[in-house]
mmCIF file of C-alpha atoms in Angstrom:
data_model
loop_
_atom_site.group_PDB
_atom_site.id
_atom_site.type_symbol
_atom_site.label_atom_id
_atom_site.label_comp_id
_atom_site.label_asym_id
_atom_site.label_seq_id
_atom_site.Cartn_x
_atom_site.Cartn_y
_atom_site.Cartn_z
ATOM 1 C CA MET A 1 43.703 47.018 -81.798
ATOM 2 C CA SER A 2 45.109 45.203 -77.919
ATOM 3 C CA VAL A 3 46.610 42.357 -78.021
ATOM 4 C CA SER A 4 45.684 38.947 -76.917
ATOM 5 C CA PRO A 5 47.372 37.475 -73.820
ATOM 6 C CA ALA A 6 49.369 34.585 -72.710
ATOM 7 C CA LEU A 7 49.079 32.063 -70.873
ATOM 8 C CA LEU A 8 52.032 30.912 -68.803
ATOM 9 C CA VAL A 9 51.763 27.908 -67.465
ATOM 10 C CA LEU A 10 54.130 26.339 -64.288
ATOM 11 C CA ALA A 11 54.576 23.069 -64.793
ATOM 12 C CA ALA A 12 57.418 21.831 -63.660
ATOM 13 C CA GLY A 13 57.337 20.784 -60.319
ATOM 14 C CA MET A 14 56.596 16.875 -59.731
ATOM 15 C CA GLY A 15 53.559 17.579 -56.836
ATOM 16 C CA SER A 16 56.256 15.382 -54.059
ATOM 17 C CA ARG A 17 53.187 15.350 -51.431
ATOM 18 C CA TYR A 18 50.923 13.775 -54.377
ATOM 19 C CA GLY A 19 53.324 11.396 -55.135
ATOM 20 C CA GLY A 20 53.894 11.617 -59.298
ATOM 21 C CA LEU A 21 53.417 13.895 -62.157
ATOM 22 C CA LYS A 22 50.026 15.018 -61.241
ATOM 23 C CA GLN A 23 49.793 17.387 -64.224
ATOM 24 C CA LEU A 24 49.661 14.534 -66.600
ATOM 25 C CA ASP A 25 46.838 13.073 -64.032
ATOM 26 C CA PRO A 26 43.254 13.004 -65.456
ATOM 27 C CA VAL A 27 40.433 14.363 -63.069
ATOM 28 C CA GLY A 28 37.920 14.844 -66.229
ATOM 29 C CA PRO A 29 35.037 13.220 -66.679
ATOM 30 C CA GLY A 30 36.956 12.853 -70.410
ATOM 31 C CA GLY A 31 39.909 11.412 -69.468
ATOM 32 C CA GLU A 32 41.047 15.579 -68.962
ATOM 33 C CA THR A 33 43.559 17.125 -67.028
ATOM 34 C CA ILE A 34 43.125 19.629 -64.631
ATOM 35 C CA LEU A 35 45.451 22.591 -66.118
ATOM 36 C CA ASP A 36 43.318 21.246 -69.373
ATOM 37 C CA TYR A 37 40.487 23.419 -67.855
ATOM 38 C CA ALA A 38 42.826 26.276 -67.197
ATOM 39 C CA VAL A 39 43.579 26.101 -71.307
ATOM 40 C CA PHE A 40 40.309 25.479 -72.263
ATOM 41 C CA ASP A 41 38.980 28.649 -70.623
ATOM 42 C CA ALA A 42 42.188 30.882 -71.017
ATOM 43 C CA VAL A 43 41.297 29.943 -75.125
ATOM 44 C CA ARG A 44 37.013 30.981 -74.017
ATOM 45 C CA ALA A 45 38.839 33.981 -72.607
ATOM 46 C CA GLY A 46 40.600 35.769 -75.671
ATOM 47 C CA PHE A 47 43.990 34.327 -74.856
ATOM 48 C CA GLY A 48 46.408 33.772 -77.825
ATOM 49 C CA ARG A 49 48.676 31.313 -76.681
ATOM 50 C CA VAL A 50 49.854 29.116 -73.766
ATOM 51 C CA VAL A 51 53.220 28.598 -72.835
ATOM 52 C CA PHE A 52 54.486 25.957 -70.172
ATOM 53 C CA VAL A 53 57.403 26.054 -68.137
ATOM 54 C CA ILE A 54 58.693 22.156 -67.851
ATOM 55 C CA ARG A 55 62.010 20.293 -67.084
ATOM 56 C CA ARG A 56 63.461 18.347 -69.896
ATOM 57 C CA ASP A 57 63.542 14.992 -68.133
ATOM 58 C CA PHE A 58 59.249 14.960 -68.937
ATOM 59 C CA GLU A 59 59.474 16.972 -71.842
ATOM 60 C CA LYS A 60 58.212 13.663 -74.722
ATOM 61 C CA GLU A 61 55.820 12.695 -71.901
ATOM 62 C CA PHE A 62 54.499 16.163 -71.631
ATOM 63 C CA ARG A 63 54.553 16.892 -74.929
ATOM 64 C CA ASP A 64 52.709 13.990 -75.999
ATOM 65 C CA GLN A 65 50.181 13.985 -73.320
ATOM 66 C CA VAL A 66 49.538 16.959 -72.581
ATOM 67 C CA GLY A 67 50.361 19.891 -75.715
ATOM 68 C CA ALA A 68 49.191 17.257 -78.451
ATOM 69 C CA ARG A 69 45.477 17.969 -76.550
ATOM 70 C CA TYR A 70 45.859 21.467 -77.626
ATOM 71 C CA ALA A 71 46.787 21.488 -81.533
ATOM 72 C CA GLY A 72 44.805 23.502 -83.614
ATOM 73 C CA ARG A 73 43.078 25.184 -80.902
ATOM 74 C CA VAL A 74 45.709 27.059 -79.420
ATOM 75 C CA ALA A 75 49.445 28.075 -80.252
ATOM 76 C CA VAL A 76 51.948 26.011 -78.045
ATOM 77 C CA GLU A 77 55.472 27.157 -76.505
ATOM 78 C CA TYR A 78 57.869 25.008 -74.399
ATOM 79 C CA VAL A 79 60.333 26.830 -71.639
ATOM 80 C CA PHE A 80 62.366 24.608 -69.599
ATOM 81 C CA GLN A 81 63.152 25.624 -65.999
ATOM 82 C CA SER A 82 66.722 23.977 -64.982
ATOM 83 C CA ARG A 83 68.256 24.566 -62.050
ATOM 84 C CA ASP A 84 71.651 25.812 -63.556
ATOM 85 C CA ASP A 85 69.825 28.011 -65.517
ATOM 86 C CA LEU A 86 70.388 31.347 -63.453
ATOM 87 C CA PRO A 87 72.154 34.985 -64.068
ATOM 88 C CA GLY A 88 75.258 36.827 -63.804
ATOM 89 C CA GLY A 89 77.006 32.986 -64.314
ATOM 90 C CA ALA A 90 76.051 31.863 -60.699
ATOM 91 C CA VAL A 91 76.335 28.007 -59.941
ATOM 92 C CA ALA A 92 74.420 25.988 -58.336
ATOM 93 C CA PRO A 93 75.668 24.646 -54.827
ATOM 94 C CA ALA A 94 76.552 20.796 -54.862
ATOM 95 C CA GLY A 95 73.810 19.072 -53.558
ATOM 96 C CA ARG A 96 71.275 21.276 -55.281
ATOM 97 C CA GLU A 97 68.608 18.859 -56.922
ATOM 98 C CA LYS A 98 65.402 21.152 -57.505
ATOM 99 C CA PRO A 99 65.167 24.408 -59.502
ATOM 100 C CA TRP A 100 64.356 27.923 -57.411
ATOM 101 C CA GLY A 101 60.965 27.640 -57.001
ATOM 102 C CA THR A 102 58.268 30.170 -58.595
ATOM 103 C CA GLY A 103 59.789 32.875 -58.949
ATOM 104 C CA HIS A 104 62.765 31.284 -60.944
ATOM 105 C CA ALA A 105 60.304 29.156 -63.310
ATOM 106 C CA VAL A 106 58.723 33.040 -64.483
ATOM 107 C CA TRP A 107 62.317 34.340 -64.748
ATOM 108 C CA CYS A 108 62.994 31.392 -67.282
ATOM 109 C CA ALA A 109 59.992 32.032 -69.794
ATOM 110 C CA ARG A 110 61.902 35.934 -70.158
ATOM 111 C CA ALA A 111 62.705 35.517 -73.594
ATOM 112 C CA ALA A 112 58.711 34.395 -74.476
ATOM 113 C CA LEU A 113 56.669 36.387 -72.921
ATOM 114 C CA THR A 114 57.293 40.090 -74.720
ATOM 115 C CA ASP A 115 53.521 40.497 -74.482
ATOM 116 C CA PRO A 116 50.863 40.834 -71.250
ATOM 117 C CA PHE A 117 50.475 37.221 -70.062
ATOM 118 C CA ALA A 118 48.941 35.416 -66.978
ATOM 119 C CA VAL A 119 50.674 33.006 -64.558
ATOM 120 C CA VAL A 120 49.149 29.897 -63.471
ATOM 121 C CA GLY A 121 49.812 26.743 -61.745
ATOM 122 C CA ALA A 122 49.558 23.590 -63.510
ATOM 123 C CA ASP A 123 47.612 21.625 -60.775
ATOM 124 C CA ASP A 124 44.733 23.985 -59.339
ATOM 125 C CA PHE A 125 40.941 24.735 -61.115
ATOM 126 C CA PHE A 126 40.988 28.304 -60.907
ATOM 127 C CA GLY A 127 37.445 28.722 -62.589
ATOM 128 C CA ALA A 128 35.954 30.052 -66.242
ATOM 129 C CA GLU A 129 35.773 33.969 -64.293
ATOM 130 C CA ALA A 130 39.084 34.280 -63.355
ATOM 131 C CA PHE A 131 40.571 34.022 -66.992
ATOM 132 C CA ARG A 132 37.697 36.623 -67.754
ATOM 133 C CA GLN A 133 38.632 38.608 -65.371
ATOM 134 C CA LEU A 134 42.497 38.445 -66.355
ATOM 135 C CA ALA A 135 41.614 38.801 -69.788
ATOM 136 C CA GLY A 136 40.222 42.455 -69.506
ATOM 137 C CA PHE A 137 42.732 43.524 -67.039
ATOM 138 C CA LEU A 138 45.608 42.784 -69.810
ATOM 139 C CA THR A 139 43.745 43.913 -72.430
ATOM 140 C CA ARG A 140 43.400 47.509 -71.053
ATOM 141 C CA PRO A 141 45.404 50.202 -72.504
ATOM 142 C CA PRO A 142 49.200 50.343 -70.877
ATOM 143 C CA ALA A 143 49.682 52.236 -67.553
ATOM 144 C CA SER A 144 51.442 55.716 -68.034
ATOM 145 C CA ALA A 145 55.026 56.133 -68.389
ATOM 146 C CA GLY A 146 56.921 56.912 -65.658
ATOM 147 C CA GLY A 147 54.463 55.553 -63.159
ATOM 148 C CA PRO A 148 54.552 52.170 -61.658
ATOM 149 C CA HIS A 149 53.669 49.158 -63.625
ATOM 150 C CA ARG A 150 50.286 47.902 -63.236
ATOM 151 C CA PHE A 151 49.884 44.062 -62.351
ATOM 152 C CA ALA A 152 46.997 42.166 -60.858
ATOM 153 C CA MET A 153 46.229 38.930 -59.016
ATOM 154 C CA LEU A 154 43.449 36.927 -58.634
ATOM 155 C CA GLY A 155 42.455 37.098 -54.965
ATOM 156 C CA TYR A 156 40.488 33.810 -53.254
ATOM 157 C CA ARG A 157 38.687 33.106 -49.448
ATOM 158 C CA LEU A 158 41.069 31.319 -47.632
ATOM 159 C CA ASP A 159 38.478 28.791 -46.484
ATOM 160 C CA ARG A 160 37.397 28.141 -50.250
ATOM 161 C CA THR A 161 41.077 26.870 -51.470
ATOM 162 C CA LEU A 162 41.436 24.632 -48.436
ATOM 163 C CA SER A 163 42.101 20.572 -48.323
ATOM 164 C CA GLU A 164 39.900 18.172 -45.992
ATOM 165 C CA HIS A 165 43.509 15.818 -46.396
ATOM 166 C CA GLY A 166 46.382 17.589 -44.746
ATOM 167 C CA THR A 167 47.605 21.017 -44.648
ATOM 168 C CA VAL A 168 48.298 23.708 -47.266
ATOM 169 C CA SER A 169 50.806 26.526 -47.812
ATOM 170 C CA ARG A 170 49.269 29.952 -49.030
ATOM 171 C CA GLY A 171 49.901 33.365 -49.274
ATOM 172 C CA LEU A 172 48.465 35.585 -47.195
ATOM 173 C CA CYS A 173 47.415 38.987 -48.077
ATOM 174 C CA ARG A 174 46.718 42.609 -47.219
ATOM 175 C CA VAL A 175 44.308 44.421 -49.421
ATOM 176 C CA GLY A 176 44.553 47.970 -49.250
ATOM 177 C CA PRO A 177 42.146 50.636 -50.472
ATOM 178 C CA GLY A 178 40.749 50.734 -54.014
ATOM 179 C CA SER A 179 41.293 46.432 -54.060
ATOM 180 C CA GLN A 180 45.627 47.290 -54.169
ATOM 181 C CA LEU A 181 47.350 44.638 -53.089
ATOM 182 C CA VAL A 182 49.425 45.676 -50.125
ATOM 183 C CA SER A 183 51.767 42.350 -49.039
ATOM 184 C CA ILE A 184 51.281 38.709 -49.573
ATOM 185 C CA GLU A 185 52.865 37.021 -46.476
ATOM 186 C CA GLU A 186 53.777 33.177 -47.082
ATOM 187 C CA ARG A 187 52.375 30.755 -44.271
ATOM 188 C CA HIS A 188 52.569 27.194 -43.842
ATOM 189 C CA GLY A 189 50.747 24.218 -42.384
ATOM 190 C CA ILE A 190 47.104 25.895 -42.760
ATOM 191 C CA ASP A 191 44.453 23.545 -41.958
ATOM 192 C CA GLY A 192 40.064 24.607 -41.616
ATOM 193 C CA ALA A 193 40.339 23.178 -38.565
ATOM 194 C CA SER A 194 43.025 25.304 -36.975
ATOM 195 C CA LEU A 195 42.524 28.719 -38.676
ATOM 196 C CA ALA A 196 40.641 30.363 -35.645
ATOM 197 C CA ALA A 197 43.794 29.389 -33.361
ATOM 198 C CA ALA A 198 46.151 30.114 -35.986
ATOM 199 C CA GLY A 199 45.062 33.841 -35.748
ATOM 200 C CA LEU A 200 43.706 33.501 -39.228
ATOM 201 C CA ARG A 201 40.054 34.708 -41.147
ATOM 202 C CA GLY A 202 38.097 31.655 -43.304
ATOM 203 C CA ASP A 203 36.926 35.171 -45.362
ATOM 204 C CA GLY A 204 40.384 36.812 -45.780
ATOM 205 C CA THR A 205 42.032 36.753 -49.163
ATOM 206 C CA VAL A 206 44.744 34.906 -50.393
ATOM 207 C CA SER A 207 47.041 34.465 -53.360
ATOM 208 C CA MET A 208 47.281 31.210 -55.580
ATOM 209 C CA ASN A 209 49.703 32.091 -57.977
ATOM 210 C CA CYS A 210 47.228 34.103 -60.498
ATOM 211 C CA PHE A 211 48.546 36.831 -61.734
ATOM 212 C CA GLY A 212 48.474 39.610 -65.018
ATOM 213 C CA PHE A 213 52.202 40.443 -65.656
ATOM 214 C CA THR A 214 53.082 42.589 -68.257
ATOM 215 C CA PRO A 215 57.179 41.866 -69.782
ATOM 216 C CA ALA A 216 58.004 44.835 -67.412
ATOM 217 C CA LEU A 217 58.201 42.207 -64.771
ATOM 218 C CA PHE A 218 61.068 40.913 -66.055
ATOM 219 C CA PRO A 219 63.949 43.267 -65.415
ATOM 220 C CA ALA A 220 62.758 43.487 -61.186
ATOM 221 C CA LEU A 221 62.914 39.871 -61.647
ATOM 222 C CA ASP A 222 65.984 39.583 -62.552
ATOM 223 C CA VAL A 223 66.805 42.221 -60.030
ATOM 224 C CA GLN A 224 65.908 40.567 -57.237
ATOM 225 C CA LEU A 225 66.721 36.600 -57.891
ATOM 226 C CA ARG A 226 70.154 38.127 -58.162
ATOM 227 C CA ALA A 227 70.024 39.354 -54.804
ATOM 228 C CA PHE A 228 67.715 36.063 -53.497
ATOM 229 C CA LEU A 229 71.518 33.845 -55.099
ATOM 230 C CA ALA A 230 73.582 36.535 -53.437
ATOM 231 C CA ALA A 231 72.231 35.632 -49.753
ATOM 232 C CA GLN A 232 70.543 32.332 -50.331
ATOM 233 C CA GLY A 233 71.984 30.742 -52.833
ATOM 234 C CA GLY A 234 74.433 28.590 -51.206
ATOM 235 C CA ASP A 235 71.571 26.642 -49.119
ATOM 236 C CA PRO A 236 70.234 23.593 -51.232
ATOM 237 C CA LYS A 237 66.377 24.278 -50.500
ATOM 238 C CA ALA A 238 66.291 28.199 -50.388
ATOM 239 C CA GLU A 239 63.144 29.095 -53.467
ATOM 240 C CA PHE A 240 62.400 32.523 -54.610
ATOM 241 C CA TYR A 241 59.344 32.460 -54.328
ATOM 242 C CA LEU A 242 56.498 34.554 -56.963
ATOM 243 C CA PRO A 243 54.225 36.225 -54.466
ATOM 244 C CA ALA A 244 57.689 36.978 -52.609
ATOM 245 C CA ALA A 245 58.533 39.012 -55.638
ATOM 246 C CA VAL A 246 55.846 41.305 -56.156
ATOM 247 C CA SER A 247 55.338 41.761 -52.620
ATOM 248 C CA THR A 248 59.420 43.115 -52.614
ATOM 249 C CA MET A 249 58.005 45.325 -55.821
ATOM 250 C CA ILE A 250 55.042 47.052 -54.205
ATOM 251 C CA ALA A 251 56.821 47.612 -51.267
ATOM 252 C CA ARG A 252 59.758 49.554 -53.225
ATOM 253 C CA HIS A 253 57.177 51.738 -55.408
ATOM 254 C CA GLU A 254 57.957 49.678 -58.697
ATOM 255 C CA ALA A 255 53.997 48.584 -59.027
ATOM 256 C CA THR A 256 51.124 48.395 -58.145
ATOM 257 C CA VAL A 257 48.982 45.003 -58.104
ATOM 258 C CA GLU A 258 45.269 45.485 -58.563
ATOM 259 C CA VAL A 259 43.257 42.115 -56.800
ATOM 260 C CA LEU A 260 40.945 40.440 -59.096
ATOM 261 C CA PRO A 261 37.709 39.047 -57.201
ATOM 262 C CA THR A 262 36.454 36.225 -58.296
ATOM 263 C CA GLY A 263 33.215 33.823 -57.198
ATOM 264 C CA ASP A 264 34.376 31.044 -58.415
ATOM 265 C CA THR A 265 35.738 28.239 -55.675
ATOM 266 C CA TRP A 266 39.672 27.319 -55.860
ATOM 267 C CA PHE A 267 40.371 23.268 -56.136
ATOM 268 C CA GLY A 268 43.381 21.371 -56.567
ATOM 269 C CA VAL A 269 44.947 18.501 -56.254
ATOM 270 C CA THR A 270 47.566 18.841 -53.668
ATOM 271 C CA ASN A 271 47.501 15.525 -52.011
ATOM 272 C CA ARG A 272 46.090 12.314 -53.567
ATOM 273 C CA ALA A 273 43.708 11.861 -51.730
ATOM 274 C CA ASP A 274 42.230 15.242 -53.113
ATOM 275 C CA LYS A 275 41.348 13.170 -56.442
ATOM 276 C CA PRO A 276 38.020 12.191 -55.945
ATOM 277 C CA ARG A 277 36.975 15.158 -54.812
ATOM 278 C CA VAL A 278 38.594 17.220 -57.741
ATOM 279 C CA GLU A 279 36.524 14.244 -59.939
ATOM 280 C CA ALA A 280 33.452 14.992 -58.741
ATOM 281 C CA ALA A 281 33.319 18.757 -58.153
ATOM 282 C CA LEU A 282 34.176 18.461 -61.974
ATOM 283 C CA ALA A 283 31.436 15.747 -62.897
ATOM 284 C CA ALA A 284 29.421 18.426 -61.444
ATOM 285 C CA LEU A 285 30.398 21.335 -63.907
ATOM 286 C CA VAL A 286 29.934 19.296 -66.438
ATOM 287 C CA ARG A 287 26.691 17.918 -65.881
ATOM 288 C CA ALA A 288 25.324 21.899 -64.483
ATOM 289 C CA GLY A 289 26.491 22.647 -68.825
ATOM 290 C CA ILE A 290 29.295 24.780 -67.606
ATOM 291 C CA TYR A 291 31.770 22.551 -69.411
ATOM 292 C CA PRO A 292 31.358 19.721 -72.508
ATOM 293 C CA SER A 293 32.066 16.259 -71.314
ATOM 294 C CA ARG A 294 34.658 16.545 -73.229
ATOM 295 C CA LEU A 295 36.808 19.492 -73.808
ATOM 296 C CA PHE A 296 39.635 18.596 -76.450
#
């Protein structure tokens, strides 16, 4: 019998451009947060547990306003991302205030994940199909012993992931034969009006940090985090990005990553002015019967 996968939600970010804890901001018709939809879709797809990566300074607020919604519906656990939670006795430099990025956030959850799991952000709407695709992948028979680890990533069209109210950062993907990911390149300052001028195609594939992994990720992630800290640990603004770590594993032939297509449209609240659009989109999905008027 296959094991129900877990959902790892990265919710430690403050959302500086947005201006507050956007993870707790209601956007659904029934007062739901955007991550309520991710949890709802994951539970419907067969995920059996949700693990939130948060910071201790807003733990009580998060537990009371978010985690409490899911009581009795799915098992919920919390792990904490801290600037000082580092491997090998590494020490954060003076002046460093924030943790070390999405790769570090996943590494911080290493003790909580012993079965296949998906990783998503707390401020993105991925769509029900995304979680069905991930659940299907994560419940497949395991890869053959001795070969590269087998992971997955949801691929979205670039032009369906943009904000009307500012620039965004996106992981631009090269996809090879058999829908295999070749690499991810992080690009910043992207907006719809300048795609062609920037040499970008609207139908290109991007990563929205929506991955499917097994616990085999963690040893390689640990090695890369140690190397990152040795090379860049003195930089108070350096970040260890999950897509870059995945690209390195591919380049080293440590893993293959299947790009799972999805017809759903991603949307999120990168900037505060995005909120009305997100509210309207969710209301339309409720009217269409895709979601109930109240999720929990």
